[in-house]
């Protein structure tokens, strides 16, 4: 399902990867660091956004519908930009440690 939020999130992530590539090239870092960051940033951003969304709506899942397993239903929607940014930052840290 195509949504404006999803399109803007994908566009933001693409812009982040382009900027990261330019910064790493300017600093003389090889493409292996960029590829590792890009491969980690996408799933970390997705998982971070979903985890932050579910934690912010924990009472809904636990009390209102009383089905905590509904947090795993990612197709129902729900994401947090704060969690996505935390996931990207975590991906940068992991990629930096991985590349030394």
Short mmCIF file of N, CA and C in Angstrom, two decimals:
data_model
loop_
_atom_site.label_atom_id
_atom_site.label_comp_id
_atom_site.label_asym_id
_atom_site.label_seq_id
_atom_site.Cartn_x
_atom_site.Cartn_y
_atom_site.Cartn_z
N UNK A 1 0.85 -1.17 0.00
CA UNK A 1 0.00 0.00 0.00
C UNK A 1 0.90 1.24 0.00
N UNK A 2 0.63 2.15 -0.89
CA UNK A 2 1.41 3.38 -1.02
C UNK A 2 0.78 4.47 -0.17
N UNK A 3 1.60 5.07 0.70
CA UNK A 3 1.13 6.20 1.50
C UNK A 3 2.13 7.34 1.36
N UNK A 4 1.66 8.53 1.60
CA UNK A 4 2.54 9.70 1.54
C UNK A 4 3.62 9.61 2.60
N UNK A 5 3.27 9.13 3.78
CA UNK A 5 4.27 8.98 4.85
C UNK A 5 5.37 8.02 4.42
N UNK A 6 4.99 6.89 3.86
CA UNK A 6 5.97 5.92 3.41
C UNK A 6 6.87 6.47 2.32
N UNK A 7 6.27 7.21 1.39
CA UNK A 7 7.06 7.81 0.31
C UNK A 7 8.05 8.84 0.86
N UNK A 8 7.60 9.67 1.79
CA UNK A 8 8.50 10.68 2.38
C UNK A 8 9.58 10.03 3.24
N UNK A 9 9.24 8.96 3.93
CA UNK A 9 10.25 8.25 4.72
C UNK A 9 11.31 7.63 3.81
N UNK A 10 10.88 7.03 2.70
CA UNK A 10 11.83 6.44 1.75
C UNK A 10 12.70 7.53 1.12
N UNK A 11 12.09 8.64 0.78
CA UNK A 11 12.84 9.76 0.20
C UNK A 11 13.85 10.32 1.21
N UNK A 12 13.47 10.41 2.46
CA UNK A 12 14.38 10.89 3.50
C UNK A 12 15.56 9.94 3.69
N UNK A 13 15.28 8.64 3.67
CA UNK A 13 16.36 7.68 3.81
C UNK A 13 17.29 7.71 2.61
N UNK A 14 16.74 7.89 1.42
CA UNK A 14 17.58 8.00 0.22
C UNK A 14 18.46 9.25 0.30
N UNK A 15 17.90 10.36 0.76
CA UNK A 15 18.69 11.59 0.92
C UNK A 15 19.78 11.39 1.96
N UNK A 16 19.48 10.69 3.04
CA UNK A 16 20.48 10.40 4.06
C UNK A 16 21.63 9.60 3.47
N UNK A 17 21.32 8.60 2.65
CA UNK A 17 22.37 7.77 2.07
C UNK A 17 23.22 8.55 1.08
N UNK A 18 22.60 9.45 0.31
CA UNK A 18 23.37 10.28 -0.63
C UNK A 18 24.31 11.21 0.13
N UNK A 19 23.80 11.85 1.19
CA UNK A 19 24.62 12.75 1.99
C UNK A 19 25.75 11.98 2.67
N UNK A 20 25.44 10.80 3.20
CA UNK A 20 26.48 9.99 3.84
C UNK A 20 27.56 9.60 2.84
N UNK A 21 27.17 9.26 1.63
CA UNK A 21 28.15 8.91 0.59
C UNK A 21 29.05 10.09 0.28
N UNK A 22 28.46 11.28 0.15
CA UNK A 22 29.25 12.48 -0.15
C UNK A 22 30.21 12.83 0.99
N UNK A 23 29.74 12.73 2.22
CA UNK A 23 30.58 13.04 3.38
C UNK A 23 31.73 12.04 3.49
N UNK A 24 31.42 10.76 3.31
CA UNK A 24 32.46 9.75 3.41
C UNK A 24 33.49 9.89 2.29
N UNK A 25 33.03 10.26 1.09
CA UNK A 25 33.96 10.47 -0.03
C UNK A 25 34.88 11.66 0.26
N UNK A 26 34.30 12.73 0.82
CA UNK A 26 35.08 13.92 1.14
C UNK A 26 36.14 13.62 2.21
N UNK A 27 35.81 12.76 3.14
CA UNK A 27 36.75 12.41 4.21
C UNK A 27 37.74 11.34 3.78
N UNK A 28 37.57 10.79 2.59
CA UNK A 28 38.50 9.78 2.10
C UNK A 28 38.25 8.38 2.61
N UNK A 29 37.05 8.15 3.14
CA UNK A 29 36.70 6.82 3.63
C UNK A 29 36.24 5.99 2.44
N UNK A 30 36.59 4.72 2.41
CA UNK A 30 36.25 3.84 1.30
C UNK A 30 34.76 3.53 1.22
N UNK A 31 34.39 2.96 0.10
CA UNK A 31 32.98 2.62 -0.11
C UNK A 31 32.52 1.46 0.76
N UNK A 32 33.44 0.66 1.27
CA UNK A 32 33.03 -0.44 2.12
C UNK A 32 32.32 0.07 3.38
N UNK A 33 32.79 1.18 3.93
CA UNK A 33 32.13 1.77 5.10
C UNK A 33 30.73 2.26 4.74
N UNK A 34 30.61 2.87 3.56
CA UNK A 34 29.29 3.36 3.13
C UNK A 34 28.33 2.21 2.90
N UNK A 35 28.79 1.15 2.26
CA UNK A 35 27.92 0.00 1.98
C UNK A 35 27.47 -0.65 3.30
N UNK A 36 28.38 -0.77 4.23
CA UNK A 36 27.99 -1.36 5.53
C UNK A 36 26.97 -0.48 6.24
N UNK A 37 27.19 0.82 6.21
CA UNK A 37 26.23 1.73 6.83
C UNK A 37 24.88 1.64 6.14
N UNK A 38 24.86 1.64 4.81
CA UNK A 38 23.60 1.60 4.07
C UNK A 38 22.84 0.31 4.34
N UNK A 39 23.57 -0.80 4.38
CA UNK A 39 22.91 -2.09 4.63
C UNK A 39 22.35 -2.16 6.04
N UNK A 40 23.01 -1.54 6.99
CA UNK A 40 22.53 -1.55 8.37
C UNK A 40 21.46 -0.49 8.62
N UNK A 41 21.55 0.65 7.97
CA UNK A 41 20.64 1.76 8.25
C UNK A 41 19.20 1.44 7.91
N UNK A 42 18.97 0.75 6.81
CA UNK A 42 17.59 0.50 6.38
C UNK A 42 16.84 -0.39 7.37
N UNK A 43 17.35 -1.58 7.74
CA UNK A 43 16.58 -2.38 8.71
C UNK A 43 16.57 -1.79 10.11
N UNK A 44 17.68 -1.14 10.53
CA UNK A 44 17.71 -0.53 11.86
C UNK A 44 16.68 0.60 11.96
N UNK A 45 16.55 1.39 10.90
CA UNK A 45 15.57 2.48 10.91
C UNK A 45 14.16 1.92 10.98
N UNK A 46 13.88 0.88 10.22
CA UNK A 46 12.55 0.28 10.23
C UNK A 46 12.22 -0.30 11.59
N UNK A 47 13.15 -1.09 12.13
CA UNK A 47 12.91 -1.71 13.44
C UNK A 47 12.82 -0.66 14.55
N UNK A 48 13.70 0.33 14.51
CA UNK A 48 13.67 1.38 15.52
C UNK A 48 12.37 2.16 15.50
N UNK A 49 11.87 2.45 14.30
CA UNK A 49 10.62 3.20 14.20
C UNK A 49 9.44 2.40 14.72
N UNK A 50 9.43 1.10 14.43
CA UNK A 50 8.32 0.26 14.90
C UNK A 50 8.38 0.05 16.41
N UNK A 51 9.58 -0.17 16.93
CA UNK A 51 9.73 -0.38 18.38
C UNK A 51 9.32 0.88 19.14
N UNK A 52 9.77 2.05 18.68
CA UNK A 52 9.39 3.30 19.35
C UNK A 52 7.89 3.53 19.28
N UNK A 53 7.27 3.23 18.14
CA UNK A 53 5.83 3.39 18.01
C UNK A 53 5.08 2.48 18.97
N UNK A 54 5.49 1.22 19.05
CA UNK A 54 4.80 0.27 19.93
C UNK A 54 5.00 0.63 21.40
N UNK A 55 6.21 1.08 21.75
CA UNK A 55 6.44 1.48 23.14
C UNK A 55 5.65 2.73 23.51
N UNK A 56 5.46 3.64 22.56
CA UNK A 56 4.68 4.85 22.86
C UNK A 56 3.19 4.56 22.95
N UNK A 57 2.76 3.46 22.36
CA UNK A 57 1.34 3.07 22.40
C UNK A 57 1.15 1.77 23.17
N UNK A 58 1.99 1.53 24.15
CA UNK A 58 1.94 0.27 24.88
C UNK A 58 0.61 0.03 25.57
N UNK A 59 0.02 1.06 26.12
CA UNK A 59 -1.27 0.88 26.81
C UNK A 59 -2.36 0.45 25.82
N UNK A 60 -2.29 0.91 24.58
CA UNK A 60 -3.26 0.50 23.56
C UNK A 60 -3.17 -1.00 23.31
N UNK A 61 -1.95 -1.50 23.16
CA UNK A 61 -1.77 -2.92 22.86
C UNK A 61 -2.04 -3.81 24.06
N UNK A 62 -1.73 -3.35 25.25
CA UNK A 62 -1.87 -4.19 26.43
C UNK A 62 -3.25 -4.09 27.08
N UNK A 63 -3.85 -2.91 27.08
CA UNK A 63 -5.10 -2.73 27.81
C UNK A 63 -6.30 -2.62 26.89
N UNK A 64 -6.20 -1.84 25.84
CA UNK A 64 -7.36 -1.59 24.98
C UNK A 64 -7.74 -2.83 24.19
N UNK A 65 -6.78 -3.40 23.45
CA UNK A 65 -7.12 -4.59 22.68
C UNK A 65 -6.62 -5.87 23.33
N UNK A 66 -5.80 -5.75 24.36
CA UNK A 66 -5.30 -6.88 25.15
C UNK A 66 -4.62 -7.95 24.30
N UNK A 67 -3.96 -7.52 23.24
CA UNK A 67 -3.25 -8.46 22.37
C UNK A 67 -1.84 -7.91 22.09
N UNK A 68 -0.88 -8.21 22.95
CA UNK A 68 0.46 -7.68 22.72
C UNK A 68 1.09 -8.20 21.43
N UNK A 69 0.65 -9.36 20.93
CA UNK A 69 1.22 -9.87 19.68
C UNK A 69 0.85 -9.02 18.47
N UNK A 70 -0.12 -8.11 18.63
CA UNK A 70 -0.47 -7.20 17.54
C UNK A 70 0.67 -6.22 17.26
N UNK A 71 1.61 -6.07 18.19
CA UNK A 71 2.76 -5.21 17.95
C UNK A 71 3.62 -5.74 16.81
N UNK A 72 3.55 -7.03 16.55
CA UNK A 72 4.33 -7.65 15.48
C UNK A 72 3.69 -7.48 14.11
N UNK A 73 2.46 -7.03 14.06
CA UNK A 73 1.76 -6.85 12.78
C UNK A 73 2.17 -5.51 12.16
N UNK A 74 3.28 -5.50 11.47
CA UNK A 74 3.80 -4.27 10.90
C UNK A 74 2.94 -3.77 9.75
N UNK A 75 2.16 -4.62 9.13
CA UNK A 75 1.31 -4.20 8.02
C UNK A 75 0.13 -3.37 8.46
N UNK A 76 -0.12 -3.31 9.77
CA UNK A 76 -1.20 -2.47 10.29
C UNK A 76 -0.78 -1.01 10.39
N UNK A 77 0.48 -0.73 10.13
CA UNK A 77 0.95 0.65 10.17
C UNK A 77 1.51 1.02 11.53
N UNK A 78 2.01 2.20 11.58
CA UNK A 78 2.56 2.72 12.82
C UNK A 78 4.06 2.76 12.79
N UNK A 79 4.58 3.96 12.87
CA UNK A 79 6.03 4.15 12.88
C UNK A 79 6.33 5.45 13.61
N UNK A 80 7.54 5.58 14.07
CA UNK A 80 7.97 6.76 14.80
C UNK A 80 9.25 7.28 14.17
N UNK A 81 9.25 8.54 13.79
CA UNK A 81 10.46 9.13 13.19
C UNK A 81 11.60 9.19 14.21
N UNK A 82 11.27 9.38 15.47
CA UNK A 82 12.30 9.39 16.52
C UNK A 82 13.00 8.03 16.58
N UNK A 83 12.22 6.97 16.53
CA UNK A 83 12.80 5.63 16.54
C UNK A 83 13.62 5.35 15.29
N UNK A 84 13.17 5.87 14.16
CA UNK A 84 13.92 5.69 12.91
C UNK A 84 15.27 6.38 12.99
N UNK A 85 15.29 7.59 13.53
CA UNK A 85 16.56 8.31 13.68
C UNK A 85 17.48 7.59 14.67
N UNK A 86 16.91 7.06 15.73
CA UNK A 86 17.72 6.30 16.69
C UNK A 86 18.30 5.05 16.01
N UNK A 87 17.52 4.41 15.15
CA UNK A 87 18.01 3.25 14.42
C UNK A 87 19.14 3.60 13.46
N UNK A 88 19.02 4.74 12.79
CA UNK A 88 20.08 5.18 11.87
C UNK A 88 21.35 5.53 12.64
N UNK A 89 21.20 6.17 13.78
CA UNK A 89 22.37 6.50 14.61
C UNK A 89 23.04 5.21 15.10
N UNK A 90 22.23 4.25 15.52
CA UNK A 90 22.78 2.96 15.95
C UNK A 90 23.49 2.27 14.79
N UNK A 91 22.93 2.35 13.59
CA UNK A 91 23.57 1.77 12.40
C UNK A 91 24.91 2.45 12.13
N UNK A 92 24.98 3.76 12.31
CA UNK A 92 26.25 4.46 12.10
C UNK A 92 27.29 4.02 13.11
N UNK A 93 26.90 3.84 14.35
CA UNK A 93 27.83 3.40 15.39
C UNK A 93 28.32 1.99 15.07
N UNK A 94 27.40 1.09 14.73
CA UNK A 94 27.78 -0.29 14.43
C UNK A 94 28.69 -0.33 13.20
N UNK A 95 28.36 0.42 12.17
CA UNK A 95 29.19 0.45 10.95
C UNK A 95 30.57 1.03 11.25
N UNK A 96 30.64 2.04 12.10
CA UNK A 96 31.94 2.62 12.46
C UNK A 96 32.79 1.62 13.23
N UNK A 97 32.18 0.90 14.15
CA UNK A 97 32.92 -0.12 14.90
C UNK A 97 33.36 -1.25 13.98
N UNK A 98 32.49 -1.62 13.04
CA UNK A 98 32.76 -2.71 12.11
C UNK A 98 33.93 -2.35 11.19
N UNK A 99 34.00 -1.09 10.77
CA UNK A 99 35.07 -0.64 9.86
C UNK A 99 36.30 -0.15 10.58
N UNK A 100 36.21 -0.01 11.87
CA UNK A 100 37.30 0.50 12.71
C UNK A 100 37.68 1.92 12.32
#
